[in-house]
Amino acid sequence: MSDDFIDPASADPPIADAPSPNHDERTARISMIVLHYTGMETAAAALARLRDPAARVSAHYMVDEDGSVIRLVGEDRRAWHAGAAHWRGIGDVNSASVGIEIVNPGHEFGYRAFPDAQVEAVIRLVAAIKDRHAITRGNVVGHSDIAPARKRDPGELFPWARLARLRLALPRPTRGLMDPQWPEAGFLLALERFGYDVTKPMAAIMAFQRRYRPELIDGEMDAECRMLLLALLLPRPQGDD
């Protein structure tokens, strides 16, 4: 698949069903997609946990490294993937989102790049879900975006730029950048306005960097971070999309 084109006929990838018992009723309309990595040593272990009633965790879909897609919970139901999370005024993220677990051992077990077949399947799945529910690209987020103090997934190696080029996620701004010279308090107010929970400032800044400036994740607000955030707050962020 080209990075710059989705064939509408192939927008929904082939999906196998492996139902999880871990779900309940939604209390909000679907307005978000949350991407995770499984963070376990094997896909089999991740799948078993997502289907274990005792674990009380699940997701709507799991995408393996070979690009195969498994549906665990129907989109009409509330899967249990986000945990304690917050995004753009939404506290019950599980009720408002579709969760996608992407098989990767994560930072604890040997974090590695996501294979092309897997990324292509994620792209097609996100495109189909986004279209079904009219989700804005600003609400296609990572677990670290909605829970910055707890989570790092899908992490700095996830190719958000590929999704952005297809208008499936916000781009990293590259044009018309200006430094608003906010003090740290001003930056945090802007970060909160954008959508992040800034209760733990360093964690929020690192989550923002992990998503939009992954080559340097140090929790320090600097001119580049200020410029990126200002551009993202504009109606049409200008990036390589």
PDB file of C-alpha atoms in Angstrom, residues 22-164:
ATOM      1  CA  ASN A  22     -14.602  -7.952  29.061  1.00  0.00           C
ATOM      2  CA  HIS A  23     -17.002  -5.225  27.972  1.00  0.00           C
ATOM      3  CA  ASP A  24     -20.108  -3.345  29.047  1.00  0.00           C
ATOM      4  CA  GLU A  25     -22.506  -0.665  27.813  1.00  0.00           C
ATOM      5  CA  ARG A  26     -21.326   2.614  26.334  1.00  0.00           C
ATOM      6  CA  THR A  27     -22.512   5.866  27.898  1.00  0.00           C
ATOM      7  CA  ALA A  28     -21.191   8.195  25.183  1.00  0.00           C
ATOM      8  CA  ARG A  29     -21.055   8.300  21.408  1.00  0.00           C
ATOM      9  CA  ILE A  30     -17.859   7.153  19.715  1.00  0.00           C
ATOM     10  CA  SER A  31     -15.618  10.151  19.028  1.00  0.00           C
ATOM     11  CA  MET A  32     -12.091   8.775  19.492  1.00  0.00           C
ATOM     12  CA  ILE A  33      -9.686   6.043  18.396  1.00  0.00           C
ATOM     13  CA  VAL A  34      -6.994   5.045  20.895  1.00  0.00           C
ATOM     14  CA  LEU A  35      -3.887   3.184  19.719  1.00  0.00           C
ATOM     15  CA  HIS A  36      -1.937   0.992  22.154  1.00  0.00           C
ATOM     16  CA  TYR A  37       0.868  -1.503  22.013  1.00  0.00           C
ATOM     17  CA  THR A  38       0.306  -4.817  23.781  1.00  0.00           C
ATOM     18  CA  GLY A  39       3.512  -4.545  25.836  1.00  0.00           C
ATOM     19  CA  MET A  40       3.778  -8.314  26.319  1.00  0.00           C
ATOM     20  CA  GLU A  41       6.374 -10.836  25.200  1.00  0.00           C
ATOM     21  CA  THR A  42       4.159 -12.587  22.645  1.00  0.00           C
ATOM     22  CA  ALA A  43       0.960 -12.002  20.702  1.00  0.00           C
ATOM     23  CA  ALA A  44      -0.504 -15.186  22.199  1.00  0.00           C
ATOM     24  CA  ALA A  45       0.070 -13.919  25.732  1.00  0.00           C
ATOM     25  CA  ALA A  46      -1.522 -10.580  24.863  1.00  0.00           C
ATOM     26  CA  LEU A  47      -4.550 -12.238  23.280  1.00  0.00           C
ATOM     27  CA  ALA A  48      -5.008 -14.513  26.287  1.00  0.00           C
ATOM     28  CA  ARG A  49      -4.906 -11.567  28.678  1.00  0.00           C
ATOM     29  CA  LEU A  50      -7.371  -9.530  26.614  1.00  0.00           C
ATOM     30  CA  ARG A  51      -9.818 -12.472  26.814  1.00  0.00           C
ATOM     31  CA  ASP A  52      -9.243 -13.358  30.476  1.00  0.00           C
ATOM     32  CA  PRO A  53     -12.232 -12.384  32.666  1.00  0.00           C
ATOM     33  CA  ALA A  54      -9.962 -12.055  35.684  1.00  0.00           C
ATOM     34  CA  ALA A  55      -7.729  -9.503  33.935  1.00  0.00           C
ATOM     35  CA  ARG A  56     -10.646  -7.118  33.301  1.00  0.00           C
ATOM     36  CA  VAL A  57      -8.944  -5.604  30.244  1.00  0.00           C
ATOM     37  CA  SER A  58      -9.850  -5.751  26.573  1.00  0.00           C
ATOM     38  CA  ALA A  59      -9.808  -3.822  23.323  1.00  0.00           C
ATOM     39  CA  HIS A  60     -11.987  -3.769  20.255  1.00  0.00           C
ATOM     40  CA  TYR A  61      -9.209  -5.000  17.956  1.00  0.00           C
ATOM     41  CA  MET A  62      -5.718  -6.474  18.077  1.00  0.00           C
ATOM     42  CA  VAL A  63      -3.348  -6.178  15.104  1.00  0.00           C
ATOM     43  CA  ASP A  64      -0.526  -8.728  14.920  1.00  0.00           C
ATOM     44  CA  GLU A  65       2.900  -8.087  13.384  1.00  0.00           C
ATOM     45  CA  ASP A  66       1.952  -9.978  10.215  1.00  0.00           C
ATOM     46  CA  GLY A  67      -1.001  -7.622   9.670  1.00  0.00           C
ATOM     47  CA  SER A  68      -3.725 -10.015  10.794  1.00  0.00           C
ATOM     48  CA  VAL A  69      -6.579  -8.351  12.676  1.00  0.00           C
ATOM     49  CA  ILE A  70      -8.634  -9.881  15.487  1.00  0.00           C
ATOM     50  CA  ARG A  71     -11.886  -8.398  16.770  1.00  0.00           C
ATOM     51  CA  LEU A  72     -12.407  -8.965  20.485  1.00  0.00           C
ATOM     52  CA  VAL A  73     -15.292  -6.588  21.265  1.00  0.00           C
ATOM     53  CA  GLY A  74     -17.937  -5.138  18.961  1.00  0.00           C
ATOM     54  CA  GLU A  75     -17.718  -1.405  18.372  1.00  0.00           C
ATOM     55  CA  ASP A  76     -21.181  -0.956  19.857  1.00  0.00           C
ATOM     56  CA  ARG A  77     -19.820  -2.082  23.237  1.00  0.00           C
ATOM     57  CA  ARG A  78     -17.475  -0.388  25.721  1.00  0.00           C
ATOM     58  CA  ALA A  79     -14.133  -2.214  25.810  1.00  0.00           C
ATOM     59  CA  TRP A  80     -11.796  -1.789  28.782  1.00  0.00           C
ATOM     60  CA  HIS A  81      -8.556  -0.497  27.282  1.00  0.00           C
ATOM     61  CA  ALA A  82      -8.003   3.104  28.399  1.00  0.00           C
ATOM     62  CA  GLY A  83      -8.074   2.862  32.183  1.00  0.00           C
ATOM     63  CA  ALA A  84      -7.876   6.133  34.079  1.00  0.00           C
ATOM     64  CA  ALA A  85      -7.629   8.572  31.189  1.00  0.00           C
ATOM     65  CA  HIS A  86      -8.657  12.004  29.955  1.00  0.00           C
ATOM     66  CA  TRP A  87      -8.793  13.715  26.573  1.00  0.00           C
ATOM     67  CA  ARG A  88     -10.406  17.006  25.578  1.00  0.00           C
ATOM     68  CA  GLY A  89     -12.863  17.055  28.447  1.00  0.00           C
ATOM     69  CA  ILE A  90     -13.739  13.356  28.199  1.00  0.00           C
ATOM     70  CA  GLY A  91     -13.160  11.424  31.403  1.00  0.00           C
ATOM     71  CA  ASP A  92     -14.735   8.089  30.432  1.00  0.00           C
ATOM     72  CA  VAL A  93     -12.490   7.487  27.422  1.00  0.00           C
ATOM     73  CA  ASN A  94     -13.582   3.848  27.189  1.00  0.00           C
ATOM     74  CA  SER A  95     -17.169   4.905  26.496  1.00  0.00           C
ATOM     75  CA  ALA A  96     -16.158   7.386  23.804  1.00  0.00           C
ATOM     76  CA  SER A  97     -13.491   5.387  21.981  1.00  0.00           C
ATOM     77  CA  VAL A  98     -12.544   2.389  19.891  1.00  0.00           C
ATOM     78  CA  GLY A  99      -9.382   0.768  21.221  1.00  0.00           C
ATOM     79  CA  ILE A 100      -6.776  -0.926  19.009  1.00  0.00           C
ATOM     80  CA  GLU A 101      -4.002  -3.035  20.533  1.00  0.00           C
ATOM     81  CA  ILE A 102      -0.940  -3.311  18.275  1.00  0.00           C
ATOM     82  CA  VAL A 103       1.291  -6.297  18.978  1.00  0.00           C
ATOM     83  CA  ASN A 104       4.700  -5.082  20.150  1.00  0.00           C
ATOM     84  CA  PRO A 105       6.694  -6.137  23.238  1.00  0.00           C
ATOM     85  CA  GLY A 106       6.927  -2.506  24.295  1.00  0.00           C
ATOM     86  CA  HIS A 107       9.556  -0.743  26.348  1.00  0.00           C
ATOM     87  CA  GLU A 108       9.639  -3.446  29.015  1.00  0.00           C
ATOM     88  CA  PHE A 109      10.296  -6.445  26.759  1.00  0.00           C
ATOM     89  CA  GLY A 110      12.319  -5.080  23.834  1.00  0.00           C
ATOM     90  CA  TYR A 111      10.539  -2.246  22.078  1.00  0.00           C
ATOM     91  CA  ARG A 112      11.015  -2.429  18.325  1.00  0.00           C
ATOM     92  CA  ALA A 113       9.849  -0.874  15.065  1.00  0.00           C
ATOM     93  CA  PHE A 114       6.408  -1.795  13.787  1.00  0.00           C
ATOM     94  CA  PRO A 115       6.528  -3.962  10.605  1.00  0.00           C
ATOM     95  CA  ASP A 116       5.085  -2.551   7.387  1.00  0.00           C
ATOM     96  CA  ALA A 117       2.369  -5.209   7.159  1.00  0.00           C
ATOM     97  CA  GLN A 118       1.215  -4.347  10.651  1.00  0.00           C
ATOM     98  CA  VAL A 119       1.232  -0.593  10.025  1.00  0.00           C
ATOM     99  CA  GLU A 120      -0.696  -1.028   6.784  1.00  0.00           C
ATOM    100  CA  ALA A 121      -3.360  -3.072   8.593  1.00  0.00           C
ATOM    101  CA  VAL A 122      -3.586  -0.418  11.325  1.00  0.00           C
ATOM    102  CA  ILE A 123      -3.973   2.273   8.676  1.00  0.00           C
ATOM    103  CA  ARG A 124      -6.835   0.444   6.965  1.00  0.00           C
ATOM    104  CA  LEU A 125      -8.535  -0.296  10.286  1.00  0.00           C
ATOM    105  CA  VAL A 126      -8.230   3.303  11.515  1.00  0.00           C
ATOM    106  CA  ALA A 127      -9.505   4.614   8.173  1.00  0.00           C
ATOM    107  CA  ALA A 128     -12.593   2.402   8.333  1.00  0.00           C
ATOM    108  CA  ILE A 129     -13.389   3.233  11.973  1.00  0.00           C
ATOM    109  CA  LYS A 130     -12.755   6.945  11.463  1.00  0.00           C
ATOM    110  CA  ASP A 131     -15.129   6.973   8.501  1.00  0.00           C
ATOM    111  CA  ARG A 132     -17.842   4.947  10.267  1.00  0.00           C
ATOM    112  CA  HIS A 133     -17.986   7.277  13.240  1.00  0.00           C
ATOM    113  CA  ALA A 134     -16.928  10.618  11.679  1.00  0.00           C
ATOM    114  CA  ILE A 135     -13.972  10.889  14.051  1.00  0.00           C
ATOM    115  CA  THR A 136     -11.766  13.962  13.673  1.00  0.00           C
ATOM    116  CA  ARG A 137      -8.062  13.360  13.162  1.00  0.00           C
ATOM    117  CA  GLY A 138      -7.311  15.251  16.394  1.00  0.00           C
ATOM    118  CA  ASN A 139      -9.120  12.475  18.247  1.00  0.00           C
ATOM    119  CA  VAL A 140      -6.955   9.674  16.845  1.00  0.00           C
ATOM    120  CA  VAL A 141      -4.579   9.389  19.788  1.00  0.00           C
ATOM    121  CA  GLY A 142      -2.119   7.156  21.571  1.00  0.00           C
ATOM    122  CA  HIS A 143      -2.525   5.679  25.026  1.00  0.00           C
ATOM    123  CA  SER A 144       0.250   7.989  26.217  1.00  0.00           C
ATOM    124  CA  ASP A 145      -1.752  11.011  25.032  1.00  0.00           C
ATOM    125  CA  ILE A 146      -4.758  10.151  27.193  1.00  0.00           C
ATOM    126  CA  ALA A 147      -2.819   8.802  30.217  1.00  0.00           C
ATOM    127  CA  PRO A 148       0.548  10.613  30.163  1.00  0.00           C
ATOM    128  CA  ALA A 149       1.453   9.856  33.769  1.00  0.00           C
ATOM    129  CA  ARG A 150       0.970   6.097  33.309  1.00  0.00           C
ATOM    130  CA  LYS A 151       1.597   5.095  29.710  1.00  0.00           C
ATOM    131  CA  ARG A 152       4.190   5.355  26.927  1.00  0.00           C
ATOM    132  CA  ASP A 153       2.432   3.422  24.162  1.00  0.00           C
ATOM    133  CA  PRO A 154       2.344   3.088  21.239  1.00  0.00           C
ATOM    134  CA  GLY A 155       5.624   4.948  21.729  1.00  0.00           C
ATOM    135  CA  GLU A 156       8.139   7.002  19.842  1.00  0.00           C
ATOM    136  CA  LEU A 157       8.695   4.380  17.115  1.00  0.00           C
ATOM    137  CA  PHE A 158       5.085   4.340  15.994  1.00  0.00           C
ATOM    138  CA  PRO A 159       4.882   5.956  12.518  1.00  0.00           C
ATOM    139  CA  TRP A 160       2.299   8.656  13.164  1.00  0.00           C
ATOM    140  CA  ALA A 161       3.552  10.500  10.077  1.00  0.00           C
ATOM    141  CA  ARG A 162       2.201   7.744   7.826  1.00  0.00           C
ATOM    142  CA  LEU A 163      -1.250   8.155   9.324  1.00  0.00           C
ATOM    143  CA  ALA A 164      -0.993  11.939   9.099  1.00  0.00           C
TER     144      ALA A 164
END
